[in-house]
Coordinates of N, CA and C in Angstrom, one line a residue:
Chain D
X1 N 129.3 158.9 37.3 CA 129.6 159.9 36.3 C 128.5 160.8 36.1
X2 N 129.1 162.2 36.6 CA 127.6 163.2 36.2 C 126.9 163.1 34.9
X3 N 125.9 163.4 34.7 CA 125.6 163.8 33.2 C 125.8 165.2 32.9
X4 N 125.3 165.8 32.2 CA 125.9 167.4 31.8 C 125.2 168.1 32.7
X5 N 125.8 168.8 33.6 CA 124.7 169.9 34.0 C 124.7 171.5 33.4
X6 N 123.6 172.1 33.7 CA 123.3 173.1 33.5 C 122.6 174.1 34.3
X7 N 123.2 175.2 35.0 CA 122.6 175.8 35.5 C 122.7 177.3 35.0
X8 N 121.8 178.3 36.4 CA 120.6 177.9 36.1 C 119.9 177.3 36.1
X9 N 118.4 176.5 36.5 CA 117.5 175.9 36.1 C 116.9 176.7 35.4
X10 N 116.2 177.5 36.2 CA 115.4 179.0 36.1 C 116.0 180.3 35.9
X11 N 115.7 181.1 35.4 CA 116.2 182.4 35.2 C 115.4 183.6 34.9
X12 N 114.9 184.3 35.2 CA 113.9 185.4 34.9 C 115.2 186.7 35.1
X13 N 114.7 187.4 34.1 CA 115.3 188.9 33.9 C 114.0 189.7 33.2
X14 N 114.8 191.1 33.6 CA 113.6 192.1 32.6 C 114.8 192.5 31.6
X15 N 113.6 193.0 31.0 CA 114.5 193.5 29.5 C 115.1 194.7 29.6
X16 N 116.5 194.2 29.0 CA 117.6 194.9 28.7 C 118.9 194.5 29.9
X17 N 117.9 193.8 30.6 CA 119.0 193.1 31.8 C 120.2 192.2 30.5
X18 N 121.1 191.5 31.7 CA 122.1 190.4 30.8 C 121.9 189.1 31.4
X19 N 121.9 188.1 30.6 CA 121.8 186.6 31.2 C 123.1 185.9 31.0
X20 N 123.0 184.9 32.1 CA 124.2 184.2 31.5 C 123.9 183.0 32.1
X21 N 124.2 182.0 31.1 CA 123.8 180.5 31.2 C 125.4 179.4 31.3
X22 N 125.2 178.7 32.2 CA 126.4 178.1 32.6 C 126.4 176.5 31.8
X23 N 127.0 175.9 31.3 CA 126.9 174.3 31.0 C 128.2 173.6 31.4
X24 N 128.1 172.7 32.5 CA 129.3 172.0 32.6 C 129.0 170.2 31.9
X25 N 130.2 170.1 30.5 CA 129.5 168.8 30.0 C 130.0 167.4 30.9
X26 N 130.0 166.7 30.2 CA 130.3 165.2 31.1 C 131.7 165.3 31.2
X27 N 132.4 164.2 31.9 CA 133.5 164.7 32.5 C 133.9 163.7 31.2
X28 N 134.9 164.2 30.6 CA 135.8 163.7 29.6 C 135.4 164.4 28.0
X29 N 134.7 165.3 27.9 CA 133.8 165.5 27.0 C 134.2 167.1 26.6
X30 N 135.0 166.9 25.3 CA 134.9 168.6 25.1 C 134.8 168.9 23.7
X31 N 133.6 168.7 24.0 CA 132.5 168.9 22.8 C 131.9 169.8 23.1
X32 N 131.3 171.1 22.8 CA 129.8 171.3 23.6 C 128.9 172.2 22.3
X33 N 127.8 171.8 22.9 CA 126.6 172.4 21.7 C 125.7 173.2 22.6
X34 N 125.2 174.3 22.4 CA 123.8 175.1 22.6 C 122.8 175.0 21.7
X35 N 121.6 174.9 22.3 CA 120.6 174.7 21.6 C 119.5 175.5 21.9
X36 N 118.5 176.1 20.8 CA 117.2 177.0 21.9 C 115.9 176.0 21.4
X37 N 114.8 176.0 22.5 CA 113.8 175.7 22.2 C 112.9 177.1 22.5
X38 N 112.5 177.8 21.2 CA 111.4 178.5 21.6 C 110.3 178.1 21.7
X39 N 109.1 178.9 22.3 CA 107.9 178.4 22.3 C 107.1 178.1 21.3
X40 N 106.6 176.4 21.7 CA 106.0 175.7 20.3 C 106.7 175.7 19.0
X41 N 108.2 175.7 19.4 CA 108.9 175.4 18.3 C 110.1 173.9 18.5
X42 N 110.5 174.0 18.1 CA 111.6 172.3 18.2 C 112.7 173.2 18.5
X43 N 113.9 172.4 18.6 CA 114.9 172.3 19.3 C 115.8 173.1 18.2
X44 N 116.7 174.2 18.1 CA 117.3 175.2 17.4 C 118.8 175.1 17.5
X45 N 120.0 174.7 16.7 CA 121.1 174.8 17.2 C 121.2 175.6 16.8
X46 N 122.6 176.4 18.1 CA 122.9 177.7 18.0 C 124.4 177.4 17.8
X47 N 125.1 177.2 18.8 CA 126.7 177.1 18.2 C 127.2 175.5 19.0
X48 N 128.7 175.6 18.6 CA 129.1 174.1 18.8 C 130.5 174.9 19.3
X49 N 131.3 174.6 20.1 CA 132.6 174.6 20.8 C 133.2 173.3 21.3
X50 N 134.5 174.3 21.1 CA 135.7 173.0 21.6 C 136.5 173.8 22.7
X51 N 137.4 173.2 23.2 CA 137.9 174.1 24.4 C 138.5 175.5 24.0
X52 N 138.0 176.4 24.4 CA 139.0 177.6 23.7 C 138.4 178.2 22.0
X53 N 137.5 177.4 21.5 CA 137.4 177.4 20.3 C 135.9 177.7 20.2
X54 N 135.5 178.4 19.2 CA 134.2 178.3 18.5 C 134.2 177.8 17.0
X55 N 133.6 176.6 17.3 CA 134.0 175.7 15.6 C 132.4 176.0 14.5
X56 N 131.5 176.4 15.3 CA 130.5 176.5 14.3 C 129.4 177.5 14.9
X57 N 128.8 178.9 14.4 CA 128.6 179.2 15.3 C 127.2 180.0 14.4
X58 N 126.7 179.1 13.3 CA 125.9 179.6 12.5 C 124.3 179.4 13.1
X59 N 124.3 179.3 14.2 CA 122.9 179.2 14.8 C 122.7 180.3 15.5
X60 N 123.7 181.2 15.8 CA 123.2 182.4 16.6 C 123.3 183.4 16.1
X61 N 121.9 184.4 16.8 CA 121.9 185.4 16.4 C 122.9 186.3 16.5
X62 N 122.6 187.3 15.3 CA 124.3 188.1 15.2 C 124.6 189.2 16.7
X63 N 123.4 189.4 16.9 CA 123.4 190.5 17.6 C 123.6 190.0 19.5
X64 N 123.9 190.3 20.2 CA 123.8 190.2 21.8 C 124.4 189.3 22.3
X65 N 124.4 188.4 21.7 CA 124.3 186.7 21.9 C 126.0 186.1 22.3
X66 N 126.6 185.3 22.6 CA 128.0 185.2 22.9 C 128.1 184.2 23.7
X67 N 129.3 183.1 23.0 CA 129.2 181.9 23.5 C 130.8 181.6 24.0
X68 N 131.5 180.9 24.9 CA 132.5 180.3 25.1 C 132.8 179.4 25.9
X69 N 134.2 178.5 25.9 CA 134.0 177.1 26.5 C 135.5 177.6 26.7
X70 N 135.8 178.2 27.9 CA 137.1 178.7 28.4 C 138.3 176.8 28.7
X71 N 139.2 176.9 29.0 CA 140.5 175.8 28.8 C 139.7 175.4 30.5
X72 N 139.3 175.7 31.2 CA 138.3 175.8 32.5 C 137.5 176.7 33.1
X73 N 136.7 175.5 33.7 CA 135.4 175.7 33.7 C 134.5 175.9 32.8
X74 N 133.1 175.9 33.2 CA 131.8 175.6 32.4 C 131.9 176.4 31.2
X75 N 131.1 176.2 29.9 CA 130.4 176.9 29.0 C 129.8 177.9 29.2
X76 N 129.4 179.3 28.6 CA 128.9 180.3 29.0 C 127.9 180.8 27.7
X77 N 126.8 180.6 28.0 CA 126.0 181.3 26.9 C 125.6 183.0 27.3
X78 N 126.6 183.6 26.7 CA 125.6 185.1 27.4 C 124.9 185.9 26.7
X79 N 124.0 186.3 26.9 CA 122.4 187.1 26.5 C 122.8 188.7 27.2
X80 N 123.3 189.7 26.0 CA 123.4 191.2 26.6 C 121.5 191.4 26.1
X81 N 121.7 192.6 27.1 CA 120.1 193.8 26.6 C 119.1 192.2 26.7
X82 N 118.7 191.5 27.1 CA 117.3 190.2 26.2 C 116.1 191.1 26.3
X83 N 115.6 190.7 25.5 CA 114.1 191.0 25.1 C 113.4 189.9 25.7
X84 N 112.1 190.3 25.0 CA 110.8 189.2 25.3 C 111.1 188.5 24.8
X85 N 111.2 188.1 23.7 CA 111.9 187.2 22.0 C 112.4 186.1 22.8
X86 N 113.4 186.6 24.2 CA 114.8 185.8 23.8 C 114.1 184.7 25.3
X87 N 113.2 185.0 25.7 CA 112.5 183.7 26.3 C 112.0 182.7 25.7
X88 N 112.9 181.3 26.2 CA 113.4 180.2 25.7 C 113.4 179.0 26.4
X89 N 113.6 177.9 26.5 CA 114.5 176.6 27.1 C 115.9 176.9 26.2
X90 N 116.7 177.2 26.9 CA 118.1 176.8 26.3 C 118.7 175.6 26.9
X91 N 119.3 174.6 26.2 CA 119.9 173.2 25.9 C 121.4 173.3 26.0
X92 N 121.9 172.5 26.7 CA 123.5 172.2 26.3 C 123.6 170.9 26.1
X93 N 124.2 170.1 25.4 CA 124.7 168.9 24.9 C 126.3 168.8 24.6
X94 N 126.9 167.9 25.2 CA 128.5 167.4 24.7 C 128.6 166.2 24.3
X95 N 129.4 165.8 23.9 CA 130.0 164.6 23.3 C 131.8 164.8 23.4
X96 N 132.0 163.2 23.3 CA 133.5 163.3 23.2 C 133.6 163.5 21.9
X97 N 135.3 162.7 21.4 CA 135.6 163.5 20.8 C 135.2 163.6 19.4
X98 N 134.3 162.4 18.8 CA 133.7 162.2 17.8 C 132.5 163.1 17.6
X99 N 132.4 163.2 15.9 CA 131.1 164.1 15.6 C 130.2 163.1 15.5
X100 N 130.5 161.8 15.2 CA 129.5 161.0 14.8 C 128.8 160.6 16.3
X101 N 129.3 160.7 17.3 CA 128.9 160.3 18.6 C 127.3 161.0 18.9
X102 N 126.8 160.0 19.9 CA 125.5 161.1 20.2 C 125.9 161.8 21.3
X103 N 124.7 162.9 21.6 CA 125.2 164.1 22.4 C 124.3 164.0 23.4
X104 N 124.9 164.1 24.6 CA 124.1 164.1 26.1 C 123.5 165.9 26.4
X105 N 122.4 165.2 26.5 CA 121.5 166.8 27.3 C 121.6 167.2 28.1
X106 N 122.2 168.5 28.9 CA 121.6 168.5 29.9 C 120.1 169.0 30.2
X107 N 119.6 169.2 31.6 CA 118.3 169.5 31.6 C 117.9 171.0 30.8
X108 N 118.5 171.7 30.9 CA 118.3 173.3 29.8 C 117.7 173.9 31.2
X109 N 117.8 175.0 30.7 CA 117.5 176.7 31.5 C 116.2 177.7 30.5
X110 N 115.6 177.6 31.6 CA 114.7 177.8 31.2 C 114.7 179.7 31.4
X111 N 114.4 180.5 30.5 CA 114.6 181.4 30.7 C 113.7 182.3 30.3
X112 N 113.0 183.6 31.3 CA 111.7 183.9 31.1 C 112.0 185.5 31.0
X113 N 112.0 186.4 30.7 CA 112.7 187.8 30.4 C 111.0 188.6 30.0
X114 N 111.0 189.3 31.8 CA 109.4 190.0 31.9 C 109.7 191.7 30.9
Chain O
X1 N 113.4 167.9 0.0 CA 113.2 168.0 1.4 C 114.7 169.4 2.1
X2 N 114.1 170.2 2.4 CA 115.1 170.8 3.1 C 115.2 170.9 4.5
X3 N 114.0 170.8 5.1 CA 114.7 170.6 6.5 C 113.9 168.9 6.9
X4 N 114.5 168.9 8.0 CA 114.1 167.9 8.9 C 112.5 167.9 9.1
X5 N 111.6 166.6 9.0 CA 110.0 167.1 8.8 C 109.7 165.3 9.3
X6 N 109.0 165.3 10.9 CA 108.2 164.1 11.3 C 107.0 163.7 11.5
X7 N 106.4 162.7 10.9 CA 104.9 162.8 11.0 C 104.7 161.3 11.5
X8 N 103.6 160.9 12.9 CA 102.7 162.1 12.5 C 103.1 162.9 13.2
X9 N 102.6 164.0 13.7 CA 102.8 165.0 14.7 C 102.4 164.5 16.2
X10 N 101.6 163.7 16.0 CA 101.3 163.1 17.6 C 100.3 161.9 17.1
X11 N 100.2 161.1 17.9 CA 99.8 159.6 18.0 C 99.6 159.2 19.7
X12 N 98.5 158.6 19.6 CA 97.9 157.8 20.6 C 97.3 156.1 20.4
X13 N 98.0 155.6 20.8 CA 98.0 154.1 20.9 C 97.4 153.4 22.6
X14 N 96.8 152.3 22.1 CA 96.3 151.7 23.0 C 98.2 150.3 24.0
X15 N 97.7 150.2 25.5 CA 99.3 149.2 26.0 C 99.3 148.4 24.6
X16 N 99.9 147.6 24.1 CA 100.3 146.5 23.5 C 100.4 146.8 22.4
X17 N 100.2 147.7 21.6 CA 100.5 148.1 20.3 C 101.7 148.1 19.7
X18 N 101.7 148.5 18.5 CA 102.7 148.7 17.8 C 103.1 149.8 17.1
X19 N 103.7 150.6 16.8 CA 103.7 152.0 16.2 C 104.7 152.1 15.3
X20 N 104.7 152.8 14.2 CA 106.2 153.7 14.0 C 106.1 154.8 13.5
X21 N 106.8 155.9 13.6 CA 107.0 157.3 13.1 C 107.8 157.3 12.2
X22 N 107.8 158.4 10.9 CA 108.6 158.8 9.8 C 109.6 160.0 10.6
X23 N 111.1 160.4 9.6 CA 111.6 161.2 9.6 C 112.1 161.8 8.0
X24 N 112.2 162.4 7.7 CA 112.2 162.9 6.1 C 113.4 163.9 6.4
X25 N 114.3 163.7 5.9 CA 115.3 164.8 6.3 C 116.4 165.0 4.8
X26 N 117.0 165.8 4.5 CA 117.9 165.9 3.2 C 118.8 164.9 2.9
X27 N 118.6 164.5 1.9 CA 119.7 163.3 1.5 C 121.4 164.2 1.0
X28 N 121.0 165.2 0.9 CA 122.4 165.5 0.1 C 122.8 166.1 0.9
X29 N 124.5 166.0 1.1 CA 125.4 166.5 2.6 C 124.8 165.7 3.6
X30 N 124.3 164.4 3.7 CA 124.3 163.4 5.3 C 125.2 163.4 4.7
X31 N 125.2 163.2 6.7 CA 126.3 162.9 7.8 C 125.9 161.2 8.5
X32 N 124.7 162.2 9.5 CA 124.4 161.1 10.8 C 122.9 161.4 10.6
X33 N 122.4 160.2 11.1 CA 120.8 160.8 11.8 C 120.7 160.0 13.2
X34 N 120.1 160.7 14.1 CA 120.4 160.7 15.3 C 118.7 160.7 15.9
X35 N 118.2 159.8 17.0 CA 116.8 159.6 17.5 C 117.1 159.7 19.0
X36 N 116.4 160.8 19.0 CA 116.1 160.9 20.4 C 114.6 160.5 21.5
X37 N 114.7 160.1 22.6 CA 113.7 160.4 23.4 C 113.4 161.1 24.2
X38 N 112.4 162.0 24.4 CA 112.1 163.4 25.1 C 110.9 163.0 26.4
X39 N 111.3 162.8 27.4 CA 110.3 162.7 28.3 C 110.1 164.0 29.0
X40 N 108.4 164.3 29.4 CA 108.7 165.9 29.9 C 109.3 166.2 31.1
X41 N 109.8 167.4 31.2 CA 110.2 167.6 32.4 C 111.7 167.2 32.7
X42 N 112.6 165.7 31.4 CA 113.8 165.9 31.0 C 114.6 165.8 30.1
X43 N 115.8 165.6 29.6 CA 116.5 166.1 28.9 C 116.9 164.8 28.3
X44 N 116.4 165.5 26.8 CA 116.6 164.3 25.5 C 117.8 163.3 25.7
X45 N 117.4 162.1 25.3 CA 118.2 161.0 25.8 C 118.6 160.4 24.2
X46 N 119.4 160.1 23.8 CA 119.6 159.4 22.7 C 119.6 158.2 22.6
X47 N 118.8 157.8 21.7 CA 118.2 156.4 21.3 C 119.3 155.7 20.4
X48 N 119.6 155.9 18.9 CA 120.0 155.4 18.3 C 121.2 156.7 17.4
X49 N 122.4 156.7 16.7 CA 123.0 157.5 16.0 C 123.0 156.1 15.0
X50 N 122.6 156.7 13.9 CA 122.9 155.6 12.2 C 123.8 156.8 11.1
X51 N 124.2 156.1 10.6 CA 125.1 156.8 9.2 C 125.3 155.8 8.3
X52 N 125.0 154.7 8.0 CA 125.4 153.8 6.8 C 123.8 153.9 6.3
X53 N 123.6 153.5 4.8 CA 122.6 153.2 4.7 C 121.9 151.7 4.2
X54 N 120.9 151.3 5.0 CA 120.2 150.1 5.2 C 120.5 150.1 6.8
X55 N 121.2 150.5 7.5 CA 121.4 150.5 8.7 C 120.3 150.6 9.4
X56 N 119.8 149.4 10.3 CA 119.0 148.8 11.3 C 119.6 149.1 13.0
X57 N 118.7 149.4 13.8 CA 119.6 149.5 14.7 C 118.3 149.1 15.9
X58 N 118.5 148.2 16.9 CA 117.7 148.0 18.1 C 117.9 148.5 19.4
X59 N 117.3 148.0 19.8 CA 117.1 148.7 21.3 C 116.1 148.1 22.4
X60 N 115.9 147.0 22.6 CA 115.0 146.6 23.7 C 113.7 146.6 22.4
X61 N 112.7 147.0 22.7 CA 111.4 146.8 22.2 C 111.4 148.5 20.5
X62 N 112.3 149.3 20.7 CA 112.5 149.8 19.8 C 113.6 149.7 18.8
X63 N 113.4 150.0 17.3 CA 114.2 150.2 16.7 C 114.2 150.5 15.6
X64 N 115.3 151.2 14.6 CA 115.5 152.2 13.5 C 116.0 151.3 12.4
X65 N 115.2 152.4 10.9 CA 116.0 151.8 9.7 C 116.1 153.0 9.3
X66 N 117.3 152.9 8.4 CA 117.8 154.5 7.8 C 117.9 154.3 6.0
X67 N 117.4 155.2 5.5 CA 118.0 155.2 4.0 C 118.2 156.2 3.6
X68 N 119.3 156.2 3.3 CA 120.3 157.5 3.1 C 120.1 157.9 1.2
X69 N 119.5 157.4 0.7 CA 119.6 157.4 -0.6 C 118.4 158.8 -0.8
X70 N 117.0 158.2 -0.2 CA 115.7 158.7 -0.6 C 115.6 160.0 0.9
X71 N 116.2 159.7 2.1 CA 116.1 160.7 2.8 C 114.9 160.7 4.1
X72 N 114.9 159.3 4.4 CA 114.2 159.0 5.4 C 114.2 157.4 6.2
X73 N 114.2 157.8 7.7 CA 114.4 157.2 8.6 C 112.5 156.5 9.7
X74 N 113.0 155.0 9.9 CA 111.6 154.6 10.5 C 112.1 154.5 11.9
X75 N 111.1 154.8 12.8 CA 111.3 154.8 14.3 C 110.2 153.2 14.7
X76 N 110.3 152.2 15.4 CA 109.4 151.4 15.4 C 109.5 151.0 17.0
X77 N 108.1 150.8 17.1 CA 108.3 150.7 18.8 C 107.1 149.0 19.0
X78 N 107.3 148.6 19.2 CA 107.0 147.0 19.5 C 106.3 146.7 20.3
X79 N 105.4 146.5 20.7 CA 104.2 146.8 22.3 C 104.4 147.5 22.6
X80 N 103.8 148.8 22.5 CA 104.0 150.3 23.1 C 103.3 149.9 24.8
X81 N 104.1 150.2 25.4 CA 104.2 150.1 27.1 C 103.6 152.2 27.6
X82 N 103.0 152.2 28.2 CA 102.5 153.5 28.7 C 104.1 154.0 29.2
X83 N 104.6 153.4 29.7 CA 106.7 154.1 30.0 C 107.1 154.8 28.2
X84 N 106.6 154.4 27.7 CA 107.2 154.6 26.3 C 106.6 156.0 25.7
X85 N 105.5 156.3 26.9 CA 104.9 157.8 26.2 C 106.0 159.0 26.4
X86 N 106.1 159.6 25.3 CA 107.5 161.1 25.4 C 107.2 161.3 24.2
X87 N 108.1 162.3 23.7 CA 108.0 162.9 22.2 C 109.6 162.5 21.7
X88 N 109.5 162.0 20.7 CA 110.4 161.2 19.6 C 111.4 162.2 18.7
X89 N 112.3 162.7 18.6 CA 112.7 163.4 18.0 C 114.3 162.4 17.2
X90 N 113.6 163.2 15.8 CA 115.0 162.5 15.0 C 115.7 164.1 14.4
X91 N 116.9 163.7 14.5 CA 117.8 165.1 14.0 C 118.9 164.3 12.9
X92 N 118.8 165.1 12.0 CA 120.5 165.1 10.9 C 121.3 165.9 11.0
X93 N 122.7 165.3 11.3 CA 124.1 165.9 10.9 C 124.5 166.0 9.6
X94 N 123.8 167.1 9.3 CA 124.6 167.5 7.6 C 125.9 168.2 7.6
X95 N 126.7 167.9 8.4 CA 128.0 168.5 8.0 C 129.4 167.9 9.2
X96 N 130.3 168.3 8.9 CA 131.1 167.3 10.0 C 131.6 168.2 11.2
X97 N 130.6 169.2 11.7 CA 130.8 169.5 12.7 C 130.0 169.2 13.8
X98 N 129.2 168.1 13.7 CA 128.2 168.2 15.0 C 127.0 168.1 14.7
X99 N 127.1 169.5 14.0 CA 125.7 170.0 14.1 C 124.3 169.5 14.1
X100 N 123.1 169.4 14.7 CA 121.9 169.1 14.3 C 121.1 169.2 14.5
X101 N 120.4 169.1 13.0 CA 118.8 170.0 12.5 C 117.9 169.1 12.9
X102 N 116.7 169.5 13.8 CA 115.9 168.6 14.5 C 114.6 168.7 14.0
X103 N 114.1 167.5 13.6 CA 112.6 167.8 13.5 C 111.9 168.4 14.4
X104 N 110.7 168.5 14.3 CA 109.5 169.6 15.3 C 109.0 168.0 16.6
X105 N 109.7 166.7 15.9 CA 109.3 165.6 16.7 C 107.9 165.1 17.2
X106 N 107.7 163.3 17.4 CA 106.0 163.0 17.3 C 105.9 162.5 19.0
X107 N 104.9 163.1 19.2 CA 104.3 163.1 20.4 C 103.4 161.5 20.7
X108 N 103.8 160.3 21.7 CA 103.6 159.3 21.6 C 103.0 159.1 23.0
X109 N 101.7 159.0 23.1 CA 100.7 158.7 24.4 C 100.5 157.1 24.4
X110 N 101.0 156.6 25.4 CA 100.2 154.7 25.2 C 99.2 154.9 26.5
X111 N 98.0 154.6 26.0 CA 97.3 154.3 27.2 C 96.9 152.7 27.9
X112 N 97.1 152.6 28.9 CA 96.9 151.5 29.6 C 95.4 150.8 29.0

């Protein structure tokens, strides 16, 4: 059974380019969460989805930023215009269908915006 | 306490030790608290999810107590083994969506 992947590993853009971060969670699992690690800071949630749905989405910035977990295929974090700022480790994590459940990482994308 | 806060910040212990880390997180609106292990280079692994309070939970040579009352959780690690060096992160689910607020997490070196 895979664990979550995330691609992307690596990603470099310049600014004002668009990113876009893929998360496929574990197979049975439609949960999914974004998370940012900026530099020398801890781990940030950004939003939480369900298939089709955005259930909580008070982590992200208001501006550029855009998340969804289409009925198929992977999760899509997308980054319009990024700045320097928006250089990051971004995280995906799912869970089934419980909130109490813990949430599988994948490895995150690391993202470097010259 | 308003957000999630672990100390110490980082610790170094000698093989065979014994350790444990604090987590201080809001008592009012738990949900869950959740401990992760962070080794570098990959992706947090979850240790323990607790939600009752007095709630003990093991794990091989690690393991958690939770009190939901006062707003903090112990991490305890049993012979620290040099495999056991990563950074420790505990997070609370304050709401019933998921969500969670992570500490800044303690950085744990065992040297041989």
């Amino acid at each position: 059974n895979a664990g979550v992947m995330q691609n992307p590993r690596h990603l470099v853009r310049r600014r004002g380019q668009e990113a876009r971060l893929r998360c496929s969670p574990m197979k049975g699992h439609s949960h999914v969460y974004w998370y940012r690690q900026l530099p020398e800071e801890g781990l940030k949630f950004m939003v939480y989805l369900q298939k089709e749905n955005i259930i909580d989405e008070s982590g992200m910035p208001k501006e550029r930023f855009s998340a969804e977990f289409p009925k198929e295929g992977p999760s899509i974090l997308r980054i319009q215009q990024v700045v320097r700022g928006d250089s990051a480790a971004y995280f995906c994590a799912s869970s089934p269908g419980t909130v109490l459940g813990e949430q599988f990482f994948g490895p995150g994308t690391r993202l470097t915006v010259l | 306490i308003l957000n999630v806060e672990q100390s110490p910040q980082s610790l170094h212990v000698q093989e065979g030790d014994s350790t444990n880390f604090t987590c201080s997180f809001p008592s009012s609106n738990f949900y869950a608290l959740h401990w992760y292990r962070w080794e570098t280079a990959k992706s947090p692994e979850a240790l323990f999810v607790m939600t009752l309070n007095g709630d003990e939970k093991k794990k091989g040579r690690i393991s958690a107590t939770l009190n939901t009352k006062e707003g903090y959780s112990y991490l305890y690690i049993k012979g620290s083994q040099p495999e056991d060096s990563a950074t420790y992160l505990c997070a609370s689910g304050s709401s019933n969506t998921g969500k969670l607020i992570f500490g800044q997490g303690t950085t744990l070196q065992v040297k041989p």
